[in-house]
XYZ file of C-alpha atoms in Angstrom:
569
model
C 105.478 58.172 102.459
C 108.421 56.912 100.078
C 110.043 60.416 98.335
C 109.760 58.422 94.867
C 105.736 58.168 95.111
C 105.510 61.806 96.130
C 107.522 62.945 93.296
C 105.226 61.086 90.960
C 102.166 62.815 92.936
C 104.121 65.949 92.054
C 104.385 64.999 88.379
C 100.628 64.473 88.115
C 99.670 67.771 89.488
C 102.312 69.235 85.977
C 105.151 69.703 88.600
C 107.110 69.384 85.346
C 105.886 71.777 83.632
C 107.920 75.147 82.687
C 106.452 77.400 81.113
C 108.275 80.289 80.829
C 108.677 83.345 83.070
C 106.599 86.736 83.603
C 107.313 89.787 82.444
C 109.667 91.260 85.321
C 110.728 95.363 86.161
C 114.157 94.891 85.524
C 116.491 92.357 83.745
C 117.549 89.649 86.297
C 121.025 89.703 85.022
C 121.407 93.287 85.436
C 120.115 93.307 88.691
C 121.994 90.284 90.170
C 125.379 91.748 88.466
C 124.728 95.093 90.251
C 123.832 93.457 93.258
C 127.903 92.050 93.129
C 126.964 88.271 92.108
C 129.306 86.392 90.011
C 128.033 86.339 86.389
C 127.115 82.059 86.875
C 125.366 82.838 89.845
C 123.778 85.982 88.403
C 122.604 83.515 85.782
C 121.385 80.894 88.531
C 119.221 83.979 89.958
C 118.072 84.949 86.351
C 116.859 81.336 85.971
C 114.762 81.237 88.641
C 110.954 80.168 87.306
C 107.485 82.052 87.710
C 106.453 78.390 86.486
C 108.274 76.427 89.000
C 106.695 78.251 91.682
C 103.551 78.439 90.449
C 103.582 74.277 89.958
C 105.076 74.007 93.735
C 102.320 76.230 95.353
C 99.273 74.301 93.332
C 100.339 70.665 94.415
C 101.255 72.321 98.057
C 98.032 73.793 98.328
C 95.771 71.137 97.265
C 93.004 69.622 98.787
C 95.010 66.641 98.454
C 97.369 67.907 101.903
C 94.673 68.608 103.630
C 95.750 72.158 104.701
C 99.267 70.939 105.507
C 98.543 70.588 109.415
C 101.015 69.477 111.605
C 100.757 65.784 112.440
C 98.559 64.922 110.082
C 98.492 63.165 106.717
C 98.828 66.088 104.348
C 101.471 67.353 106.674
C 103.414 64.470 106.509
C 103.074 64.607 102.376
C 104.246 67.693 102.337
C 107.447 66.804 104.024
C 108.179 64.224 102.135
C 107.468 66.595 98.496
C 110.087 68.792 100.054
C 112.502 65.919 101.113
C 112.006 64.560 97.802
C 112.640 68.014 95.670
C 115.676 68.834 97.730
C 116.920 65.299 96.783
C 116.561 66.259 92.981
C 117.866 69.281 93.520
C 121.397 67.812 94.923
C 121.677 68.987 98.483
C 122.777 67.094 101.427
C 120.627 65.446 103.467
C 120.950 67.407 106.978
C 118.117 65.679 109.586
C 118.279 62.960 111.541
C 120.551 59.550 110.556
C 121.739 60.917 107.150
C 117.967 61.718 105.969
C 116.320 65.097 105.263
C 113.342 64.973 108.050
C 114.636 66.286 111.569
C 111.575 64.650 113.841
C 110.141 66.911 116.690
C 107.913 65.096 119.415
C 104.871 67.230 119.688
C 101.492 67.035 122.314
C 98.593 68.087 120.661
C 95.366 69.045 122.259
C 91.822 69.609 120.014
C 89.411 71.768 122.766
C 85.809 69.654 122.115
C 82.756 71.254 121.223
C 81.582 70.107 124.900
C 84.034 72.541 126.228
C 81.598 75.416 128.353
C 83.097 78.403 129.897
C 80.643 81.403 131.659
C 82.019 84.245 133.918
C 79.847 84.071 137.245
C 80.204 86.912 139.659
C 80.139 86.784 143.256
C 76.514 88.611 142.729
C 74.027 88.184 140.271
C 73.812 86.396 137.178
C 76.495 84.197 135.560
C 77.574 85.076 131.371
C 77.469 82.215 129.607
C 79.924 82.543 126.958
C 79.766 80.588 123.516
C 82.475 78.714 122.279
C 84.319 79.784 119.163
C 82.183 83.032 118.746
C 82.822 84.678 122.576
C 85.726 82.857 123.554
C 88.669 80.400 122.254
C 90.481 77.969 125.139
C 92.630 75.647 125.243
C 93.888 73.429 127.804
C 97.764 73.421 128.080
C 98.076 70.858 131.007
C 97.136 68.287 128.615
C 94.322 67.168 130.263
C 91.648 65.251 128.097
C 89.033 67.078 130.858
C 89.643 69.946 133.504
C 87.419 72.158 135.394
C 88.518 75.788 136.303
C 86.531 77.378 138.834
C 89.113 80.093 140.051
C 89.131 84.283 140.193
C 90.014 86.649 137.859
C 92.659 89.194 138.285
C 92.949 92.126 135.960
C 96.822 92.140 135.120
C 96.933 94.884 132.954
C 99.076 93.861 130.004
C 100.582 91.010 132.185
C 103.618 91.908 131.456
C 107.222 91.951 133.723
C 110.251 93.923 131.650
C 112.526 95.067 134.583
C 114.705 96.836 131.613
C 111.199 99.632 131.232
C 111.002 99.169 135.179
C 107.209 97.952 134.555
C 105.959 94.713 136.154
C 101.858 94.142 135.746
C 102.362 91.583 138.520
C 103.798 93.618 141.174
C 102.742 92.400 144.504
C 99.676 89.618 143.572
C 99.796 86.122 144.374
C 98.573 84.502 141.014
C 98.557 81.120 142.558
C 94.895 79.179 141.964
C 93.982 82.115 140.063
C 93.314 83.613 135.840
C 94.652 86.433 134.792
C 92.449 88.971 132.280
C 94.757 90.407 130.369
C 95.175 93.146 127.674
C 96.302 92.196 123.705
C 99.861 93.728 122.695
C 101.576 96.479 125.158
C 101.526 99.888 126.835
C 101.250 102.629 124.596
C 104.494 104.265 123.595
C 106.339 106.741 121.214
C 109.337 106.613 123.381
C 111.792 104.189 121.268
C 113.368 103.443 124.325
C 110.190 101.943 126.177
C 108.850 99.390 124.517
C 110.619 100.395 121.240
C 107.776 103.042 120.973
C 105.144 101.975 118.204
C 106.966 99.059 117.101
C 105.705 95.925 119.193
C 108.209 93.758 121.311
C 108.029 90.374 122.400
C 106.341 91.577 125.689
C 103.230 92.205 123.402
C 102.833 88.884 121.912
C 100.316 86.649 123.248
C 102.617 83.984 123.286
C 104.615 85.642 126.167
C 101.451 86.445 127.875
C 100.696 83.170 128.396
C 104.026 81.969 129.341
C 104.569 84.835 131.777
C 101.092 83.909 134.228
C 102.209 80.277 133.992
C 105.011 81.102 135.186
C 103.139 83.421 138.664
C 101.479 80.293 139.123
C 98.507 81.062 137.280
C 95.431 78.429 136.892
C 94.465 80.382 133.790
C 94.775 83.092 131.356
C 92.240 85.293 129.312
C 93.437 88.005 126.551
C 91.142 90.932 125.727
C 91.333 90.665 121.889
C 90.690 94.042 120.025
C 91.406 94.214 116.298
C 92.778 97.616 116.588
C 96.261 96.715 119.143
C 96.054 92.742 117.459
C 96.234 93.940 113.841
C 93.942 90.855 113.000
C 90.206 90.206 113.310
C 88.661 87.819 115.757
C 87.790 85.445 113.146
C 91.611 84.487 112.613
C 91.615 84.060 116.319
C 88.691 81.419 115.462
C 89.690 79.973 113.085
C 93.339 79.148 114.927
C 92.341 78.007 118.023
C 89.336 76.056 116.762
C 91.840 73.827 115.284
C 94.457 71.419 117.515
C 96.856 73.594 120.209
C 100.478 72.156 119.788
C 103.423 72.374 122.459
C 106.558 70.425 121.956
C 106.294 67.060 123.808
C 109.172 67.900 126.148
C 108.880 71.276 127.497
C 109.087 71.402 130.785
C 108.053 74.541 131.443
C 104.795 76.042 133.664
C 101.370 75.234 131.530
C 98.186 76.733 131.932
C 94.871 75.009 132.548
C 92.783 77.770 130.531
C 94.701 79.812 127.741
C 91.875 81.636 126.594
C 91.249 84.535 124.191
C 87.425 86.841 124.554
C 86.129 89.513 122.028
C 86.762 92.582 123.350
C 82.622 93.355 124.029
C 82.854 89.878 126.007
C 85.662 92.139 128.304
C 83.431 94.982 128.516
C 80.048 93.103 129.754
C 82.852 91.084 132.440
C 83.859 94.529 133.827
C 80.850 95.838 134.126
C 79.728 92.449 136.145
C 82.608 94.147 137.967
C 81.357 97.653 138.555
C 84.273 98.822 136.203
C 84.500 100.553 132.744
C 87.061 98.381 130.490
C 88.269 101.637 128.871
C 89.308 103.117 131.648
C 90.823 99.951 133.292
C 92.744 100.017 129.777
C 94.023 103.773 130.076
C 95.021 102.866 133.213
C 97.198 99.905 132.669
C 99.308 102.009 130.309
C 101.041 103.511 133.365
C 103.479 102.789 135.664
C 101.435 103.259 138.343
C 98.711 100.745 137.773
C 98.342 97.724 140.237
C 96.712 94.792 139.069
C 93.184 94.173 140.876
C 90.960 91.307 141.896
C 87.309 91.261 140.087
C 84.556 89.923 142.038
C 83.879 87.526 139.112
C 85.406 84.074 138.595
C 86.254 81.916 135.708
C 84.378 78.965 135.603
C 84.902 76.285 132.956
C 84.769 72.868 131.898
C 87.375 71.730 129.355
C 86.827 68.965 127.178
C 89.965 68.128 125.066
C 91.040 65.072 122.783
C 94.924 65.018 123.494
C 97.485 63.112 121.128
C 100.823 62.240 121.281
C 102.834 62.830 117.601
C 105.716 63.021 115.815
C 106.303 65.898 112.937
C 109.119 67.016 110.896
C 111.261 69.738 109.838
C 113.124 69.308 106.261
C 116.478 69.879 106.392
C 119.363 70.181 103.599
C 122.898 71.297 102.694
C 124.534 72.455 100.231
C 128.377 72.190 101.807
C 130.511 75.124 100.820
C 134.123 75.607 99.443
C 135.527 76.057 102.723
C 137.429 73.018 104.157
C 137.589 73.346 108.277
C 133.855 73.561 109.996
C 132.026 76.258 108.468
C 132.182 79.783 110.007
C 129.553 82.003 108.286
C 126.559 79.688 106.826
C 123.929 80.923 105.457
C 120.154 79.901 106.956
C 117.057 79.542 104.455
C 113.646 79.165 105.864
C 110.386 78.931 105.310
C 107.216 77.326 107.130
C 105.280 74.520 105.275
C 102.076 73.676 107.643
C 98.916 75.244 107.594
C 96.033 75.044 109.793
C 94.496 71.750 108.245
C 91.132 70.680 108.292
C 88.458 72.826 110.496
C 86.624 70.511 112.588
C 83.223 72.259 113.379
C 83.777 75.568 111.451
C 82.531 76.293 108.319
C 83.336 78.997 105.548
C 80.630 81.071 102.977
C 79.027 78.127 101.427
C 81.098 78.037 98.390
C 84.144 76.812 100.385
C 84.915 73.581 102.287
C 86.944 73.273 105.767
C 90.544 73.118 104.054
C 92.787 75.774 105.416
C 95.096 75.228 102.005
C 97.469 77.955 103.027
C 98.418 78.836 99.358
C 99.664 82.091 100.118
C 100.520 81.194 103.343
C 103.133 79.460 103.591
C 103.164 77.618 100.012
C 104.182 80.502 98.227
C 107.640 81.010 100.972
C 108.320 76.937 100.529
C 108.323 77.463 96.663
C 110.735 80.263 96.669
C 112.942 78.346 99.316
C 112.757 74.839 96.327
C 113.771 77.385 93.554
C 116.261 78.892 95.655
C 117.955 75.480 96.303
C 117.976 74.660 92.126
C 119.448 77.865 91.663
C 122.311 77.118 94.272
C 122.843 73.632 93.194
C 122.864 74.988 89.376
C 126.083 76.913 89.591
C 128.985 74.903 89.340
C 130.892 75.661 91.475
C 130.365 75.503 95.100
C 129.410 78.697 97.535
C 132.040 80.782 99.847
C 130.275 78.771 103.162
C 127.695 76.310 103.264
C 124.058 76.834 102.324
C 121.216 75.223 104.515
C 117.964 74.945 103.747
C 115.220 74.024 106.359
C 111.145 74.117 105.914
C 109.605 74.245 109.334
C 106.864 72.743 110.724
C 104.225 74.020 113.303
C 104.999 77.576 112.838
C 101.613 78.076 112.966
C 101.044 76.838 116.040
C 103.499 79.063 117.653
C 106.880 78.410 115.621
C 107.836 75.228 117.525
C 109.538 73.631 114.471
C 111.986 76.383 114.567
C 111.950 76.803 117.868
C 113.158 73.306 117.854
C 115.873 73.595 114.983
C 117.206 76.892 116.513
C 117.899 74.821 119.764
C 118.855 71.671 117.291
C 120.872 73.097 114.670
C 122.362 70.487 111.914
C 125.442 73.060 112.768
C 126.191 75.306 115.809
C 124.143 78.265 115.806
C 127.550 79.944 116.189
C 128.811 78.941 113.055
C 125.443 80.338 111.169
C 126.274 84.043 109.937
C 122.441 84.587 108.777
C 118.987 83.625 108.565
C 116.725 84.450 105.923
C 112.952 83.666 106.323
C 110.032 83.543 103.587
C 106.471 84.006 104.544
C 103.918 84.210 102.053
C 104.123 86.470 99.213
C 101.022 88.112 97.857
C 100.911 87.592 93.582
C 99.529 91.026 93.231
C 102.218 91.775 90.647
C 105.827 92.474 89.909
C 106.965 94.573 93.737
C 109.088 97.895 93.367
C 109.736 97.519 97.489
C 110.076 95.346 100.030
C 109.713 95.191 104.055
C 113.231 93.333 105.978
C 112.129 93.939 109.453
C 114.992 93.863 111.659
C 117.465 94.289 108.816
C 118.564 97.370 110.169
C 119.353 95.616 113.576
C 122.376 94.025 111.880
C 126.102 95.348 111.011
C 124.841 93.503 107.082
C 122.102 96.094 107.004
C 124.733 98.393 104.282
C 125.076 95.319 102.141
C 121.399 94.996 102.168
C 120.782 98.342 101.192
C 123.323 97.829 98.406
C 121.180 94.815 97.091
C 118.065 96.372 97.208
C 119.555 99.477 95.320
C 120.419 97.091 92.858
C 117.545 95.042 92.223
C 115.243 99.058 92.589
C 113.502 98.245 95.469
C 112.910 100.806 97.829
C 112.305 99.832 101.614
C 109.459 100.822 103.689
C 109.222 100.797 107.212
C 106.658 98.662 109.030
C 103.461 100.661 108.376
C 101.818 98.246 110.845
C 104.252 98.840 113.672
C 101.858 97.285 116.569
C 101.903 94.132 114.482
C 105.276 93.154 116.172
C 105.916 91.370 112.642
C 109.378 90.638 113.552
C 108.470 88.561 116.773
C 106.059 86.419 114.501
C 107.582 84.238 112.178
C 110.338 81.849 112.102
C 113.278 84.250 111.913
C 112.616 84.774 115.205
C 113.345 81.175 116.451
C 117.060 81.600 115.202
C 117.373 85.140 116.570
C 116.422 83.802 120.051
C 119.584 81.556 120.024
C 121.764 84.283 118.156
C 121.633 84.325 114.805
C 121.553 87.739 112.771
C 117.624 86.836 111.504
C 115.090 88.822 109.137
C 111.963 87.872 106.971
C 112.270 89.107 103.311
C 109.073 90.724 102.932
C 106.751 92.213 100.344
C 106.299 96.259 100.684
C 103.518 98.229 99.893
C 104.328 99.302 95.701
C 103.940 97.378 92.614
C 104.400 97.957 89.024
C 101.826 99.927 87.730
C 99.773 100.328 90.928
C 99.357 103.058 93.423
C 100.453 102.098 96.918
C 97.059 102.986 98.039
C 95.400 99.794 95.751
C 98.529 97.854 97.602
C 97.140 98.534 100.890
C 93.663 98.209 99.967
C 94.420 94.648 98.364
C 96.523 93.893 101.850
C 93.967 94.768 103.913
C 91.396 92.695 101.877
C 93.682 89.727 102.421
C 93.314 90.328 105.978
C 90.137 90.329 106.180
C 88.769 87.777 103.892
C 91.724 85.541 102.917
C 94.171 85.317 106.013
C 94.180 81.772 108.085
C 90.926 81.325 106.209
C 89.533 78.350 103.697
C 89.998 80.814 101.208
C 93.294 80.789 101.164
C 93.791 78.678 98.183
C 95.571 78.392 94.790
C 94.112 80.061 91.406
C 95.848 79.750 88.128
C 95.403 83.632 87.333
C 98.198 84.173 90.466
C 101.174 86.250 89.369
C 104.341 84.870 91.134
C 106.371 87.036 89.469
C 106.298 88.849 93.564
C 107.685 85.235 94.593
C 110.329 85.194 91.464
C 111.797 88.486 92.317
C 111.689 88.025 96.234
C 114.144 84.141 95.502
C 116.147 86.467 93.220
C 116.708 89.137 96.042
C 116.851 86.633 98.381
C 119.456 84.908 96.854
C 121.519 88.165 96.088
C 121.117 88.384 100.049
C 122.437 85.364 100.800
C 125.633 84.986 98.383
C 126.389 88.435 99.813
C 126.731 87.389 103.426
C 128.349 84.090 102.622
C 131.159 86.485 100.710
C 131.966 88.653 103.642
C 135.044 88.598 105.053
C 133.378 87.801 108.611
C 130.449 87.073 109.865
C 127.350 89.246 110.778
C 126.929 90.779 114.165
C 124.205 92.297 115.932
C 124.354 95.868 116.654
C 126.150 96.884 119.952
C 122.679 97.029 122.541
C 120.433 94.964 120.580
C 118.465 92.477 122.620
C 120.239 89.597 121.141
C 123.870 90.817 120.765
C 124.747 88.958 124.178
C 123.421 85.478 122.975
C 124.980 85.669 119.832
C 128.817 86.379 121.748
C 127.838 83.213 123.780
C 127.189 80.772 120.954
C 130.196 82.107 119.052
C 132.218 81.358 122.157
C 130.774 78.175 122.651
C 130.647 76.365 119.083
């Protein structure tokens, strides 16, 4: 769609409109002086807009995107709004052939309400299983129908990590077989196995799935329990009932069945089994467990509508003051798809099938266009250059920056730091914030400067089994290197205990998160979103101003990648 007409779309919604900001903790000025910013880009950080973000989120969230999903229409619109709004602002076009859209070739697959899927034991009676209420499944092979009539093999955590000496797969042949496997990772306090509480990539279902492709597995089911997932199963519904994305041209193993069960599904399969689920739990958590066959198998037939599509990250520039190839640019990100448009699910009868994704991920895209006016408002130019990409499909597994970390519009050598934005809660004006991973980096005393500066305190991750910091985009550009962390809302606001902060968090999760109710209200504050582009900002101008560029600490598990791609430019 031509940027012009979406601007005018944006004008109709009162895009224009600027109303004036909220009442904020702490003069901007103040803070951003503190924080060491030159006084014309303390005043770019003070003149960042409650109203600006508040118009960006409402036309970003409405039912005229569709939920934003990748592929489609309203996902499409949305790229073009940002294209078009990073045009006004002044950057650089930095996609493909001089334009702002960087295209990524994606295969979709939508699992059809056809789909069945029962577990049938060698014995007795089979468990039929009910689609979107027992189980979720989709069929990587991109099949448009496969059936899976294989064994199951309890794999513990399915899980190899030779650096913990623990391999779940020690000694089976997966090969024509599906794997049952637990949510997250052994239980630890130890910070040096499995970094303790804190959740590593080894817990993320995303890995467990890769790993059985890669033993040959036909299939793959994880026990879901809310507890270890830190989510309920109806956000496991409601993102698998929707289309299953992989980028067109990886090449890597695929599974027939990747499939999710309820955790009292689990228990009535191991009982089929002559097992107790909580004890074949306890004892995957040690070293000593060996993964066993169940006399059960999976059988399944999986009806799929497969696609072929294009869909595109936005990417800009704003080129800095330094004349040879830049050396220490600074990364801004933020996601701008959604889950779209539920195709058999419903929500409480007051709201449709939209997945509008206000909070997430319109609020992070509105913070990322007001940090671009406030970089292209100061006159003169920044130490290094300033880039500025909204990703696609990062809910359906960050492939869009998956794809730009491995596509960079500049070496990923040459990148100093990556700053994500994820959806920011407008409960109010925050007094603390979450930067999970921060600490991993030799910039971790200049960000506890800026916070000191601006008064936020920062928490910990009180949801440490989460893995937060292995599930959003930062991680994409940390994979290939780059010093990476999502600027994150804590747990205190102005004039609110941190209890009614959790309590309202919580709520979210429950009753808001990857749900149709996720959608835009003109009583939201976004005076959290004003003061997280202020910090962020602070952030950024701070690590373009070092005299060299960020490292990760000696031992962290990307420090080796990041020597390689600073080697090899």
């Amino acid at each position: 769609m031509n940027p012009s007409l979406i601007c005018r779309l944006a004008l109709a919604f009162g895009l224009a409109a600027s109303l004036g900001n909220a009442a904020f903790a702490a003069d901007p000025i103040a803070s951003a002086t503190g924080a060491g910013l030159p006084p014309e880009v303390a005043a770019a950080a003070a003149g960042i807009d409650a109203e600006h973000i508040r118009s960006h989120v409402r036309f970003l969230s409405s039912d005229l995107l569709e939920g934003r999903g990748t592929g489609s229409r309203g996902g499409d619109i949305a790229a073009e709004y940002l294209a078009a709004q990073f045009a006004l602002a002044g950057l650089k076009p930095a996609g493909d052939n001089g334009s702002y859209l960087q295209k990524v070739r994606f295969a979709g697959t939508q699992t059809l309400t056809t789909t069945t899927m029962s577990f049938v034991p060698n014995e007795g009676e089979a468990l039929p299983l009910k689609l979107f209420d027992d189980y979720v499944v989709a069929d990587q092979s991109l099949a448009e129908s496969t059936i899976v009539d294989a064994p199951l093999v309890f794999v513990g955590y399915g899980i190899e990590a030779p650096e913990y000496q623990w391999d779940d797969y020690k000694g089976v042949d997966m090969r024509g077989k599906v794997a049952l496997i637990i949510v997250n990772e052994p239980p630890s306090t130890d910070p040096k196995f499995f970094k303790g509480e804190a959740l590593t990539y080894y817990g993320r279902w995303t890995y467990k799935f890769e790993q059985a492709a890669r033993r040959g597995a036909l299939g793959a089911v994880i026990i879901h329990r809310e507890d270890l997932a830190s989510y309920p199963w109806s956000v496991v519904k409601s993102s698998w009932s929707n289309e299953s994305v992989a980028l067109a041209d990886d090449q890597r193993p695929k599974l027939k069945a990747a499939s999710w069960v309820q955790l009292e599904v689990a228990r009535l399969l191991l009982a089929l089994s002559g097992r107790d689920l909580d004890a074949a739990i306890k004892a995957a958590g040690t070293r000593e467990f060996r993964a066993f066959d169940l006399p059960v198998k999976l059988s399944a037939t999986i009806e799929s509508h497969v696609r072929r599509f294009e869909s595109s990250n936005v990417v800009a520039m704003l080129p800095g003051a330094d004349k040879a190839a830049p050396r220490q640019a600074v990364l801004y990100s933020a996601h701008y798809d959604h889950l779209g448009v539920a195709p058999e699910m419903t929500g409480p009868p007051e709201m449709d099938r939209i997945f509008n994704g206000a909070i997430d991920n319109a609020t992070g895209c509105a913070v990322l266009l007001e940090l671009a006016r406030a970089y292209t408002s100061v006159k003169e130019p920044p130490p290094h250059s300033v880039i500025f990409a909204a990703v696609t499909a990062e809910e359906k597994g960050m492939l869009g920056s998956k794809y730009l970390g491995e596509h960079p519009p500049i070496p990923a050598g040459q990148i100093t730091l990556n700053l994500n934005f994820d959806s920011f809660a407008p409960f109010g004006v925050p007094e603390s914030v979450k930067l999970l991973g921060a600490d991993r980096l030799t910039f971790y005393p200049s960000v506890e400067k800026v916070a000191k500066a601006f008064k936020f305190t920062i928490e910990a991750d009180s949801r440490p089994l989460a893995g937060s910091y292995y599930r959003s985009d930062h991680f994409s550009m940390a994979r290939v290197g780059v010093p990476a962390f999502s600027v994150s809302l804590g747990d205190k606001y102005v004039g609110q205990t941190r209890e009614w902060a959790q309590e309202k968090s919580r709520e979210y999760t429950a009753k808001t998160y990857h749900q149709p109710s996720d959608e835009f209200r003109e009583n939201m504050d976004f005076s959290s979103s004003v003061e997280m582009a202020r910090f962020g900002l602070a952030l950024g101008w701070e690590a373009l101003s070092l005299p060299k560029s960020i490292a990760w600490l000696p031992g962290d598990e990307f420090e080796a990648t990041r020597r390689m791609s600073e080697r090899n430019p």
